[in-house]
Coordinates of C-alpha atoms in Angstrom, one line a residue:
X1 CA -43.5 -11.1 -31.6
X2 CA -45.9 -12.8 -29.1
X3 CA -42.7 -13.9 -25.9
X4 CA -41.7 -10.4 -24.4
X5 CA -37.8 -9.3 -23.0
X6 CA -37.9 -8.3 -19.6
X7 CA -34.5 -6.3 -20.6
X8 CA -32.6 -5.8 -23.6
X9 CA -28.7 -5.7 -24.5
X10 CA -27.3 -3.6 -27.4
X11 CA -23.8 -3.4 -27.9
X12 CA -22.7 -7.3 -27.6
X13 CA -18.7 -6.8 -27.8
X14 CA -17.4 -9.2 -25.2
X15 CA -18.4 -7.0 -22.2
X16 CA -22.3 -6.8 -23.4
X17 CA -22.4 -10.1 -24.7
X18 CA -21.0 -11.4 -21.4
X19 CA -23.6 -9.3 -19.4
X20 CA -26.6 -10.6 -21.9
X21 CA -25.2 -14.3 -20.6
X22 CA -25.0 -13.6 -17.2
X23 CA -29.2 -12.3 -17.3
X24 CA -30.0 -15.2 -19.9
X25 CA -28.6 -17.5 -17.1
X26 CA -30.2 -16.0 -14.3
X27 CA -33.7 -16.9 -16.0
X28 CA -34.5 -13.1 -17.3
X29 CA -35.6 -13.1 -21.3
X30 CA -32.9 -10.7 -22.9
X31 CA -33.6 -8.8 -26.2
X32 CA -30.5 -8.7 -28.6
X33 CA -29.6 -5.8 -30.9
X34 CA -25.6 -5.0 -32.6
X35 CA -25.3 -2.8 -35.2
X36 CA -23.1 -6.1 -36.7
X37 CA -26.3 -8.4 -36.6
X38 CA -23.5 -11.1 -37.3
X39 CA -22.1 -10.9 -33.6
X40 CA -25.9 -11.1 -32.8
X41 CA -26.7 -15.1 -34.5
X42 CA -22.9 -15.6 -33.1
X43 CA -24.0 -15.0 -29.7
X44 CA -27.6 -16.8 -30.3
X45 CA -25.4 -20.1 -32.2
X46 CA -22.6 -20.4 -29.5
X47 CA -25.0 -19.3 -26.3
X48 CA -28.6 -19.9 -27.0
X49 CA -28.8 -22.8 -24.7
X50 CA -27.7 -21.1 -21.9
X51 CA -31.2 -18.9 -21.7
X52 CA -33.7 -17.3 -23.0
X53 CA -32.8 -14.9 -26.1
X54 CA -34.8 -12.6 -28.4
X55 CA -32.3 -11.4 -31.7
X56 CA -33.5 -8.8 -33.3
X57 CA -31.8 -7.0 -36.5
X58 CA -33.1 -3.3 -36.2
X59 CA -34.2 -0.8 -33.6
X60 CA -37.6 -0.6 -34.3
X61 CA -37.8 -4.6 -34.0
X62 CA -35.2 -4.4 -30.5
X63 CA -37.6 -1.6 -28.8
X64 CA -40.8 -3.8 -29.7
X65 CA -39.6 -6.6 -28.6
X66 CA -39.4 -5.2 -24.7
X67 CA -42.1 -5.1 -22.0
X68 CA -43.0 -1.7 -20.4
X69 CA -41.3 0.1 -18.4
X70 CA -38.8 -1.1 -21.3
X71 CA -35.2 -1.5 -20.3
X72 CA -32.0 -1.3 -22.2
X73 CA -28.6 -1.8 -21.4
X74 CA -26.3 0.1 -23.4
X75 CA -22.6 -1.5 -24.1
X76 CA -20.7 0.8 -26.5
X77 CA -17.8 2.9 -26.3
X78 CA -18.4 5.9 -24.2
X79 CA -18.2 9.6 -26.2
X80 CA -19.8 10.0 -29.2
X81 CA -21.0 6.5 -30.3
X82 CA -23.1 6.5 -26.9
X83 CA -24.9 9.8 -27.9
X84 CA -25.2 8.0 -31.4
X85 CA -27.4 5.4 -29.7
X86 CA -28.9 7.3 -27.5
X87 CA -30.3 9.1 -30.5
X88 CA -31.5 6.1 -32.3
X89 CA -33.3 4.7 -29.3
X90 CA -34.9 7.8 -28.0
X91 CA -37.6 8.9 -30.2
X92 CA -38.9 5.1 -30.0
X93 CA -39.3 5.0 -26.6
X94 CA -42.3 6.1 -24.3
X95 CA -42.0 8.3 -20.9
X96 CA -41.3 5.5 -18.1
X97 CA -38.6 3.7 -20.3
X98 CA -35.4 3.2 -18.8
X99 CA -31.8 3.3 -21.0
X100 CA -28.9 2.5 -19.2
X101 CA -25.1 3.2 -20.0
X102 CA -23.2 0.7 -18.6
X103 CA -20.1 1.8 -20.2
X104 CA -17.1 4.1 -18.5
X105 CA -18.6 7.1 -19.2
X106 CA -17.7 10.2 -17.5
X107 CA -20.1 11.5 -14.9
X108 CA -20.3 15.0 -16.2
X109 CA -21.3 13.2 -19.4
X110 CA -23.9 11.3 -17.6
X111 CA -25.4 14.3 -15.9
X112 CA -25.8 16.1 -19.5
X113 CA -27.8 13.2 -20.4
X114 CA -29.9 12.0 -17.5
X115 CA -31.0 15.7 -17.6
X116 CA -31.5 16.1 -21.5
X117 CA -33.8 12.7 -21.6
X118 CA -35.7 13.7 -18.3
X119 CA -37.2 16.5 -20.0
X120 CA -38.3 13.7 -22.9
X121 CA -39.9 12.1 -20.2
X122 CA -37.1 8.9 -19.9
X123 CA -35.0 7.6 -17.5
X124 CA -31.2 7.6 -17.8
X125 CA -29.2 5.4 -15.5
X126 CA -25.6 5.6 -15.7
X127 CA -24.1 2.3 -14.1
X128 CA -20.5 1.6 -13.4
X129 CA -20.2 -2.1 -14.0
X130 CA -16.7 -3.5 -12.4
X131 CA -15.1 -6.7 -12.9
X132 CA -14.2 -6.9 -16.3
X133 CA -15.4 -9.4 -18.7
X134 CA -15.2 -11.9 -16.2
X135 CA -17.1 -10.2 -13.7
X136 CA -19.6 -8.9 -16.2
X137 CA -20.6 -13.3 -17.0
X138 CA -20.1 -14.5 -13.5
X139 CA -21.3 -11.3 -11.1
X140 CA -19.9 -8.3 -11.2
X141 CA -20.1 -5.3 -9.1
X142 CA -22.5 -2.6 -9.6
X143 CA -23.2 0.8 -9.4
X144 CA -26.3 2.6 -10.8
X145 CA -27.0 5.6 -10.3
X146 CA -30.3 7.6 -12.1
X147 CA -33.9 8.0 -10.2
X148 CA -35.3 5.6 -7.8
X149 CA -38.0 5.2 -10.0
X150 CA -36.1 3.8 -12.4
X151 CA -34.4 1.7 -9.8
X152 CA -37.7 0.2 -8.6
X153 CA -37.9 -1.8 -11.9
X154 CA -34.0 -2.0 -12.7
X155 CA -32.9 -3.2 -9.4
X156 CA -33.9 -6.5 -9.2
X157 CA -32.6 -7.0 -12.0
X158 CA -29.2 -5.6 -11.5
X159 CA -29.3 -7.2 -7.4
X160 CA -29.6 -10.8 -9.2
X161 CA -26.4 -11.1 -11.6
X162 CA -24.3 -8.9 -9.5
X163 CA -21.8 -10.6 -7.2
X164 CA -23.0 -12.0 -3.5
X165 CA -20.8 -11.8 -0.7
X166 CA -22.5 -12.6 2.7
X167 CA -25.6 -13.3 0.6
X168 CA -25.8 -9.2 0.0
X169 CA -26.0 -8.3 -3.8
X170 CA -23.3 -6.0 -4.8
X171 CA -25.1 -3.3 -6.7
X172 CA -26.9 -0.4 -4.9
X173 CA -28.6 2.3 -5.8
X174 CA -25.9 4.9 -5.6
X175 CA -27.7 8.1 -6.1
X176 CA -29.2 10.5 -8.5
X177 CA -28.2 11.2 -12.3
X178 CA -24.4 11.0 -12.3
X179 CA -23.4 9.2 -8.7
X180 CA -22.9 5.6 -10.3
X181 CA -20.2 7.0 -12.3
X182 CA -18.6 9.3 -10.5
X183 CA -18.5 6.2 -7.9
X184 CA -17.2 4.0 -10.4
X185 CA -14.5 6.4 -12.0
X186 CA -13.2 7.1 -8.0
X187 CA -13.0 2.6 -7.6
X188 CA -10.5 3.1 -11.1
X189 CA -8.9 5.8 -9.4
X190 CA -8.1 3.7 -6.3
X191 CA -7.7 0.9 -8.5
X192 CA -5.0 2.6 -9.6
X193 CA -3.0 3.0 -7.0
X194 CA -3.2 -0.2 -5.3
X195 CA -1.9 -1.3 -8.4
X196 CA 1.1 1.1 -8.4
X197 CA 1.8 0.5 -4.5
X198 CA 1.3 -3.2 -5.1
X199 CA 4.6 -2.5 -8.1
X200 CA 6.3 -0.8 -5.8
X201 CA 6.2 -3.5 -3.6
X202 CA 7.7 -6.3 -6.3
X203 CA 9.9 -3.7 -6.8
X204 CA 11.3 -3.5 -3.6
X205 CA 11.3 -7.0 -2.9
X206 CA 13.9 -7.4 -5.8
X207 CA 15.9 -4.4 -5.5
X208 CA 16.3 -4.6 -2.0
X209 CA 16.7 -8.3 -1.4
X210 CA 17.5 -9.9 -4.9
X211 CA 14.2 -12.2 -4.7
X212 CA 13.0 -13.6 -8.1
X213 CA 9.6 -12.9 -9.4
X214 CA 9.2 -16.3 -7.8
X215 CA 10.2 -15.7 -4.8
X216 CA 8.2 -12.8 -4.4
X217 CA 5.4 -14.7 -5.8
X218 CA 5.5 -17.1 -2.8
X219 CA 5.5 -13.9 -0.8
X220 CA 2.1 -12.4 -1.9
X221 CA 0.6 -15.7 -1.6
X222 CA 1.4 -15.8 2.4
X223 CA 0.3 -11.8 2.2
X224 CA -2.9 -13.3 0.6
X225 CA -3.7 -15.0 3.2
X226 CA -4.0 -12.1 5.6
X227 CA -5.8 -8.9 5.9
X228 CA -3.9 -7.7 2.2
X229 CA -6.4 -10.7 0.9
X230 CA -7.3 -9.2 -1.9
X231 CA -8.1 -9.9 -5.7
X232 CA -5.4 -8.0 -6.9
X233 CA -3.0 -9.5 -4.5
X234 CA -4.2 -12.9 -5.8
X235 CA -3.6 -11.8 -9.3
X236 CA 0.0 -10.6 -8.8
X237 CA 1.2 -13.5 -7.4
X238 CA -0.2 -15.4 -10.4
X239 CA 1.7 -13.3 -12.9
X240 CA 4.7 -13.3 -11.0
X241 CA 4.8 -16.9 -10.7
X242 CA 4.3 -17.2 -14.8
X243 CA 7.0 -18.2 -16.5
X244 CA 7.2 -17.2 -20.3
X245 CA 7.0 -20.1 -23.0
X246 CA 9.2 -18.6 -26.1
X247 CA 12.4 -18.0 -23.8
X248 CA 11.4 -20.0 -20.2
X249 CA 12.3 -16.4 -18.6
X250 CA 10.2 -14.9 -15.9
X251 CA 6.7 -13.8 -17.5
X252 CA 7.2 -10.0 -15.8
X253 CA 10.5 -9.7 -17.5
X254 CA 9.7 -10.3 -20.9
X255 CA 6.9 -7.5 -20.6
X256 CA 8.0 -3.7 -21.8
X257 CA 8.1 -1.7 -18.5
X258 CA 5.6 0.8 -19.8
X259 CA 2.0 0.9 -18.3
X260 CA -1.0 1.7 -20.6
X261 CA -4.4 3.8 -19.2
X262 CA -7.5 4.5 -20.3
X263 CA -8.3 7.7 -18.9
X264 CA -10.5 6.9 -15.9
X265 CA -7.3 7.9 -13.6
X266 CA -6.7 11.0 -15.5
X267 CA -10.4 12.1 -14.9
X268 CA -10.0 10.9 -11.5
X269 CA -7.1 13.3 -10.8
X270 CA -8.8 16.0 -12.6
X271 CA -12.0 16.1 -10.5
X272 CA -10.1 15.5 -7.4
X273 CA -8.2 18.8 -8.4
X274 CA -12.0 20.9 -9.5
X275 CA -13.1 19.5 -5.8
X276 CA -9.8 20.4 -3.8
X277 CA -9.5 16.9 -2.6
X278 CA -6.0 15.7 -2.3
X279 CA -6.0 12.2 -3.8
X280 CA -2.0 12.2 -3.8
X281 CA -2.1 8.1 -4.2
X282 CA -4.1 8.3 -7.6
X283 CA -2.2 10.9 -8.6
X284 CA 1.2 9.4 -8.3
X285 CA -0.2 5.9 -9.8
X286 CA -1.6 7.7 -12.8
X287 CA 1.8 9.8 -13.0
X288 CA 4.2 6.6 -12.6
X289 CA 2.0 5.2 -15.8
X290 CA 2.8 8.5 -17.5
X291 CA 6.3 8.6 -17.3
X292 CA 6.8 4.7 -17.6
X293 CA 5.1 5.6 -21.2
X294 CA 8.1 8.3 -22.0
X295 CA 10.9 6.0 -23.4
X296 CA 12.5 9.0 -24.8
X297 CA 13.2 11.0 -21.7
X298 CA 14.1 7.6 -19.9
X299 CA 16.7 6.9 -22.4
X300 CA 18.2 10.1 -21.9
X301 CA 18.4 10.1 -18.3
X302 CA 19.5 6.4 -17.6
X303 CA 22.8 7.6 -17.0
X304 CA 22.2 10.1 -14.4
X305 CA 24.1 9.7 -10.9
X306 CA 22.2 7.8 -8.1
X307 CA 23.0 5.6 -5.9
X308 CA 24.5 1.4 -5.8
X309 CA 22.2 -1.3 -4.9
X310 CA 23.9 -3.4 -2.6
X311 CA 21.1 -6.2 -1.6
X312 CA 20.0 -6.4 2.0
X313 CA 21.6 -9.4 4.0
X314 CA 21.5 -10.7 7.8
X315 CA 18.5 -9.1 10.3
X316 CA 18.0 -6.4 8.2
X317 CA 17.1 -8.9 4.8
X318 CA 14.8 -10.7 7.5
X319 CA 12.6 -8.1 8.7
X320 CA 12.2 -6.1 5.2
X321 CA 9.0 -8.4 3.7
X322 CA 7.6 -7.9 6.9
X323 CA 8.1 -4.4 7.1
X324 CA 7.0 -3.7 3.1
X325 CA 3.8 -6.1 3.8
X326 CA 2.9 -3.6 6.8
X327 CA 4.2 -0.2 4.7
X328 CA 1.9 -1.6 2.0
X329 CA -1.1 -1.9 4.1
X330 CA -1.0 1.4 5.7
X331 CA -0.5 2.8 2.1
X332 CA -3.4 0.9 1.2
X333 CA -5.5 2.6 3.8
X334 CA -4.2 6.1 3.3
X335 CA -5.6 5.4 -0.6
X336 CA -8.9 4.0 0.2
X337 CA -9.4 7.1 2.9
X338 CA -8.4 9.6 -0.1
X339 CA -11.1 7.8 -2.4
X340 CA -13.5 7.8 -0.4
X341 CA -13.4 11.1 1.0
X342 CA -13.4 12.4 -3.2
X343 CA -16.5 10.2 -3.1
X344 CA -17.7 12.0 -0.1
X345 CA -17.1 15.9 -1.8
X346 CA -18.4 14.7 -4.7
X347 CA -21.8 14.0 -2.7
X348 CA -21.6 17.0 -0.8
X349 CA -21.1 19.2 -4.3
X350 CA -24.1 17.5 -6.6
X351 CA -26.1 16.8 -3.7
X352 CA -26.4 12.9 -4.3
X353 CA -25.9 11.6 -0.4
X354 CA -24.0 8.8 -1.3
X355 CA -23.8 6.0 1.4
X356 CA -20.3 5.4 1.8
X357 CA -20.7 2.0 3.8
X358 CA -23.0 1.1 0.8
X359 CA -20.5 1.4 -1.6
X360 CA -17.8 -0.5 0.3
X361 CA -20.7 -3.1 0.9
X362 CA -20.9 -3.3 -2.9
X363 CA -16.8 -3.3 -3.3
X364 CA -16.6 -6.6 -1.3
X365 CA -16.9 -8.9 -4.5
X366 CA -17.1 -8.8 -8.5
X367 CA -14.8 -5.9 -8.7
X368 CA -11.5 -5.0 -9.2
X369 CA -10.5 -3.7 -5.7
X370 CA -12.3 -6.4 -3.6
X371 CA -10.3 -6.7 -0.6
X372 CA -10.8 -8.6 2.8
X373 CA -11.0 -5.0 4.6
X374 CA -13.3 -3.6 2.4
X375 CA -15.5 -5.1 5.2
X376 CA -14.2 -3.0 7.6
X377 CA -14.7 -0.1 5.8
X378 CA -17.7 -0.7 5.1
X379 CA -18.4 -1.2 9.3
X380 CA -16.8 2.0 9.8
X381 CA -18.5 4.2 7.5
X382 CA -21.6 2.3 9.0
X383 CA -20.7 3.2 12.3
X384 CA -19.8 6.6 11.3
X385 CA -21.7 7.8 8.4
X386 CA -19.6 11.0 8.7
X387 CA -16.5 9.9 9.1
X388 CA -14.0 12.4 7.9
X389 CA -11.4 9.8 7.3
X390 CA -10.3 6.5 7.8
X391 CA -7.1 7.2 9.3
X392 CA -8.7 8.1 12.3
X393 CA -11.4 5.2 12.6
X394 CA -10.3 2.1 15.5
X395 CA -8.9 -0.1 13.2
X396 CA -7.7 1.1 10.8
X397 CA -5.6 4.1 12.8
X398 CA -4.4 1.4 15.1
X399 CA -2.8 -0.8 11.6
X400 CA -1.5 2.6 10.5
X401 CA -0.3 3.4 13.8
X402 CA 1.6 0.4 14.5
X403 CA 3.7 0.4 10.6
X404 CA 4.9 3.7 11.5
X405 CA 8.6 2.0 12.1
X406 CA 8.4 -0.6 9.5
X407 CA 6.4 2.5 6.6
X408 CA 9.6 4.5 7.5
X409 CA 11.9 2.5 7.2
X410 CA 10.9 0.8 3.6
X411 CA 11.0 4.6 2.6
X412 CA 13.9 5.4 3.8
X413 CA 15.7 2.1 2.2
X414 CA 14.2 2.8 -1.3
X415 CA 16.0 6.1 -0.8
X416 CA 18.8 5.1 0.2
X417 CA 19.0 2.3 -2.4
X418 CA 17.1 4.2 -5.2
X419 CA 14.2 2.5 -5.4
X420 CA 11.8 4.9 -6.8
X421 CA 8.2 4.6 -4.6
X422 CA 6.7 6.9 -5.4
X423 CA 3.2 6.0 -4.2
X424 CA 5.0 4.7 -0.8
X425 CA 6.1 8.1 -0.5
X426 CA 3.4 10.3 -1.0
X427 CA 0.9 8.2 1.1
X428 CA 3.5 8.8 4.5
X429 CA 3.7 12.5 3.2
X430 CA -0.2 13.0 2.9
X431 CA -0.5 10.7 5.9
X432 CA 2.5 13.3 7.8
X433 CA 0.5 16.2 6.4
X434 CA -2.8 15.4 8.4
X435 CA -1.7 15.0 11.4
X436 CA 0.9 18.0 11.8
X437 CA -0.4 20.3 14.1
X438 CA 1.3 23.3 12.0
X439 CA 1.8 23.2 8.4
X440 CA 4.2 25.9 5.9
X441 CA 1.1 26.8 4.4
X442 CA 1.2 29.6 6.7
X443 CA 4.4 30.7 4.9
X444 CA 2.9 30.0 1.7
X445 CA -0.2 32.1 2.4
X446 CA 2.9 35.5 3.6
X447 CA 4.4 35.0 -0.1
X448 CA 1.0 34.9 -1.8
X449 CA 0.2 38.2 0.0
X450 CA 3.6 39.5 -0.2
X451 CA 3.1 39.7 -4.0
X452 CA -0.1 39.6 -5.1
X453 CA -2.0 40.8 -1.6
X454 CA -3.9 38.1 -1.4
X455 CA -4.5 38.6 2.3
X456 CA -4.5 36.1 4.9
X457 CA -6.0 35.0 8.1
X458 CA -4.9 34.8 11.5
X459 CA -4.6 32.7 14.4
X460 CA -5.5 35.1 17.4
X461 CA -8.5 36.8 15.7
X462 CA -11.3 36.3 12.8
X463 CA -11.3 38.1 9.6
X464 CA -9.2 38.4 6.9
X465 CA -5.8 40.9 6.8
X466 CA -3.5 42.4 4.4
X467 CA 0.2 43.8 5.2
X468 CA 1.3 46.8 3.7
X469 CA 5.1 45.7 3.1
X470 CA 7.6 47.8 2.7
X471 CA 8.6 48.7 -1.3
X472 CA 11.9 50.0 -1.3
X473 CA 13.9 47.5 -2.6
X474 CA 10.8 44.7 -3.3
X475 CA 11.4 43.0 -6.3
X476 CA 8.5 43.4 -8.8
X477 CA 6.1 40.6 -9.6
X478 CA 6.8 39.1 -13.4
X479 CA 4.0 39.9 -15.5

């Protein structure tokens, strides 16, 4: 084979084969390899025009067909079948070559194997790639992490097909071995719950007012138009507005109330927990999918007492959008903040010195979460590089600040109606939690030493104590 790759794609499902497009049309020669070489000549037959392709039909043929520092892209399910390929590429590569997993793996994952194939002299990149299979054709955001040498030859690469916004490239070099995705598993995370707030929202716009899907279609349009501008924003109105063509009913209603996940929110929650970062907002989202998934326990408990819902009517109908559209901003915030401080410890634990304003420069376009204000995190963190949250940077703590009536009172309507919101509720409490000058912790931390001598520390002097309480009549400690 005479004509060289510059990279090469194997796994050409529709998220790989979209990718191999997207480098094919920005003028880069892309090597081909599927285990099916059938979905290989498919992409060739229906694509080839579109750039310059190499097929290939076995791994030996695939590495050969790359120029050094060879590059692959790996587009496979994460787990096992990416250590399967990872296994058959390996021992036909030279020290300098780069393989990249582009797929959701888990970070700890990626760590294992950045290290295992550093010692074989290779570089492993683990890259979050954002934007579905969309994104992945027409630019989508990107997150690589791995050495900077590998970077130096990957980057360009990578900087061309991602997303623009401003002219900037959304894809930076995130960090070392795992960083690009941990960073990417923290943007599911949040995409979680701006997903579950944005529900709650529909949610409350029917329960409390008795709008139609669209009506309240109509509603996130003139909220997209403001700082919620947003992908996801864009997107809801657009399945709210749907109407269903078997039975002419609203889309949304036609759809089984019971949300699907594919882990990345779970892990999400998990870490937060090893890193003793409260991410309350991804938490509830992924815990709202869980129990929308239990039909069994709903069915059992749909008769349980709770309260009528009598729609809003008069000033009080008038002022609700308005005052959910400013609830669901500041809860908005108060999830980006937790994000990106999880993004922060995770830094501070594996030593990676993310860039914080860097990732929300690289969050701006192709992904998921692309937002209007995503800007103005991204001038905050620049501002501040240690910013310990957003809550308290200009801007945002003076949005926050001025929904504390209208966050309050959607809150205290759900209740009153029996709206369940519970990401709503859980971003005032976190939001209540920081700034209380005194929490019950200190309670918390009498009990723990009460039975189990813990100890505890003070307030008027350092060190740590232990009170000897009395036992007569102290009820023992179950085993």
């Amino acid at each position: 084979m005479t004509n060289k790759a510059s990279i090469g794609v194997t796994g050409l499902a529709v998220m790989g084969r979209n990718l191999a497009r997207n480098l094919a049309r920005h003028g880069h020669t892309v090597a081909l390899h599927n285990r099916s070489t059938e979905r290989t000549r498919d992409l060739v037959e229906r694509f080839g025009s579109e750039g310059t392709f190499l097929p290939t039909s076995s791994a030996r043929e695939f590495v050969d067909a790359l120029e050094r520092p060879r590059q692959i892209v790996i587009m496979v399910k994460a787990g096992e079948p990416t250590d399967a390929v990872i296994e058959e590429f390996a021992p036909l590569l030279e020290p300098g070559d780069v393989l990249v997993d582009a797929g959701n793996a888990h970070f700890a994952d990626t760590r294992r194997r950045e290290a295992a194939l550093r010692e074989r002299g290779l570089h492993f990149v683990g890259t979050g790639v954002s934007g579905g299979e969309e994104g992945a054709l027409h630019g989508p955001s990107i997150m690589p992490g791995g050495s900077k040498e590998s970077y130096a030859s990957l980057g360009p690469l990578f900087e061309d097909i991602a997303a623009k916004v401003d002219g900037t490239p959304c894809c930076t070099h995130v960090g070392p071995d795992g960083a690009g995705h941990f960073v990417k598993m923290v943007h599911n995370g949040i995409e979680y719950s701006d997903m579950q707030l944005i529900a709650e929202s529909f949610d409350l716009l029917r329960g409390a007012l008795g709008y139609e899907p669209a009506q309240i279609a109509d509603v996130f349009r003139t909220w997209n138009t403001g700082r919620l501008d947003s992908y996801l924003i864009e997107i809801t109105a657009e399945v709210l507005a749907h109407t269903d063509a078997e039975t002419g009913r609203p889309f949304v209603d036609v759809v089984a109330d019971q949300a699907e996940q594919k882990g990345t929110g779970r892990w999400t929650v998990q870490i937060g927990l090893d890193l003793g970062i409260p991410i309350t907002g991804i938490a509830e989202a992924t815990f709202a999918r869980s129990l929308s998934g239990h039909t069994g326990l709903r069915a059992a408990a749909e008769g349980l007492a709770g309260p009528r819902r009598a729609p809003l009517s008069g000033a009080a109908a008038e002022r609700f959008a308005d005052d959910v559209e400013r609830a669901l901003y500041a809860s908005k915030v108060v999830a980006y903040a937790q994000g990106f401080n999880q993004i922060q410890a995770g830094s501070a634990e594996y030593g990676w010195n993310v860039d914080l304003g860097a990732v929300a420069s690289i969050w701006r376009g192709g992904c998921i979460i692309r937002a209007k204000f995503l800007d103005d995190i991204r001038a905050a963190y620049e501002a501040e590089p240690a910013l310990p949250t957003l809550l308290t940077s200009g801007d945002f703590r003076k949005a926050v600040e001025d929904a504390q009536d209208s966050w309050r009172s959607v809150i205290s309507t759900a209740v009153r109606l029996g709206i369940p919101t519970p990401g709503f509720s859980t971003a005032l409490a976190y939001y209540d939690g920081l700034r209380a000058e005194r929490l019950p912790a200190a309670l918390v931390q009498g009990q723990r030493d009460y039975f189990g001598a813990h100890t505890y520390r003070r307030v008027d002097r350092a060190g740590t104590f232990h009170t000897e309480w009395a036992t007569e009549g102290r009820p023992e400690h179950p085993a």
